[in-house]
Amino acid sequence: VIAPDGRFMYIWFYFVVFAIRYNLWVVILRIAFPAAQDEFTVAWLVFDYFCDFLYVLDIIINFRTGFLEEGILVVDAKRVARHYAVSKNFIADLLSVFPTDILCVLYPERLPMLRINRLIKAYKSFRIKSLMESHTTYPTFLRVFFLLHLMFLLINWNAGFYIMISRTEGFGTNAWVYPGNGSLYQQYLKSLYWSTLTLTAIGDLPSPATNFEYLYTIACYLCGVFMFATIVGNAGSIIVNRNANRLDFERQREGTNNYMRKNRVPKDLQRRVLMWYDYSWASGGGDLNSLTLLPDKLKTEIALHVNLETLRKVTFLQKCQPEFLHDLVLMMKLRIFTPGDFICRKGEVAREMYVIIDGKIEVVGEVGQVLKVLSGGDFFGEIGILSLSEGQNRRTADIRTIGYVECFVLSKEDVLKATRDYPEAQ
């Protein structure tokens, strides 16, 4: 059984999207422009049957795709197949591949029209859009792309309707209809131009001559108003949502900047603080603040996945109980250090150990020589949590950052708290 939100379905949906988009764009063109059907007959047949194959294969895959029931993924093959077979999606998928093409034996000139049922599959676009947004790191870009695609698709369909109405009323019979001259490409581009001007309500086109032309033009203007109101509204929401976090971040940055100016903080320190804000934003919010809405259980699993293996590398923790290490992981806190910061200095009291997430640090000797360079996945300062019952240890070297460094910190107090529940670990 296939996971409905797994990697396989994500890749498979790209093939389904191709088939859906092909039919959405091409069916209307072949109906409206018979010359296109005649000129590229072989190519259309190849793509038609390839997309039909994808539609059939999608039905087979859906019979093997699990579903959620009360938040639990159902993987029983019989239940999965039964669930899909009685769903409305199965009926829609079945109708979309119904072989209406066989009627072309009786009406060969109407083959494009006989494929109109392939458009039923378009209902799946919304499900695919949702899954793609959940898998991509650029959901905003994807939403904008879908909105633009919808806009151009509507313009394309309106161009097809315009040329069909012109053919029905007679090319060149009045100024409103298409004049009828030009190649296939000129016909399509001129129809597309008319459709764009109409749906955007720009106008500057010949006035309708018949009642039907007036009604159709009015309908186009109204559809255009609603279409662009929807698209502009959605685009505005995307931009506002995209900038909400940025605006909140900039307010915090500006408040800090004003505070430092008011209290005459040294310019060099002001620059370092503002650089830290810039780095924090550029790093994409690497801390756990973005996980605050998650249930505690999921946050715990994420923390364990990120830090547990690193913590197990610490020599004196390797023999500790897994439950004890789990508690330590959940107590670790994120800290970000700016370039040139001394995280530790030789001789100071050691109260914490550090695990490097990103960046590099250098261990500095007595005369300033670099003894060692540590990077992501390494740890240092474990002396800070040793000898819990024997007083305080002191640092044996200076630790200095090379660039921006993100670390998880585990304090001696947290270790002591954990040992109360696991005294054997001490």
PDB file of C-alpha atoms in Angstrom, residues 35 52 92 113 170-171 178 209 225 241 256 290 302 321 362 371 391 424:
ATOM      1  CA  ALA A  35      -6.378  23.262 -38.887  1.00  0.00           C
ATOM      2  CA  ASP A  52      -4.938   8.151 -21.350  1.00  0.00           C
ATOM      3  CA  ALA A  92     -14.894  10.879 -11.790  1.00  0.00           C
ATOM      4  CA  MET A 113     -14.899  17.105 -29.099  1.00  0.00           C
ATOM      5  CA  GLY A 170     -19.261  33.843 -40.390  1.00  0.00           C
ATOM      6  CA  PHE A 171     -15.719  35.183 -40.537  1.00  0.00           C
ATOM      7  CA  TYR A 178     -12.611  37.390 -36.520  1.00  0.00           C
ATOM      8  CA  ALA A 209     -23.141  43.814 -33.769  1.00  0.00           C
ATOM      9  CA  VAL A 225     -13.710  41.217 -13.380  1.00  0.00           C
ATOM     10  CA  ASN A 241       1.236  36.292   4.531  1.00  0.00           C
ATOM     11  CA  THR A 256      16.441  46.946  19.338  1.00  0.00           C
ATOM     12  CA  SER A 290       8.674  27.665  14.164  1.00  0.00           C
ATOM     13  CA  ILE A 302      12.158  16.169  16.136  1.00  0.00           C
ATOM     14  CA  GLN A 321      20.255   4.697  29.695  1.00  0.00           C
ATOM     15  CA  GLU A 362      38.460  27.141  16.935  1.00  0.00           C
ATOM     16  CA  LEU A 371      44.892  24.028  18.330  1.00  0.00           C
ATOM     17  CA  GLY A 391      32.321  21.107  42.928  1.00  0.00           C
ATOM     18  CA  GLU A 424      22.507   5.370  38.296  1.00  0.00           C
TER      19      GLU A 424
END
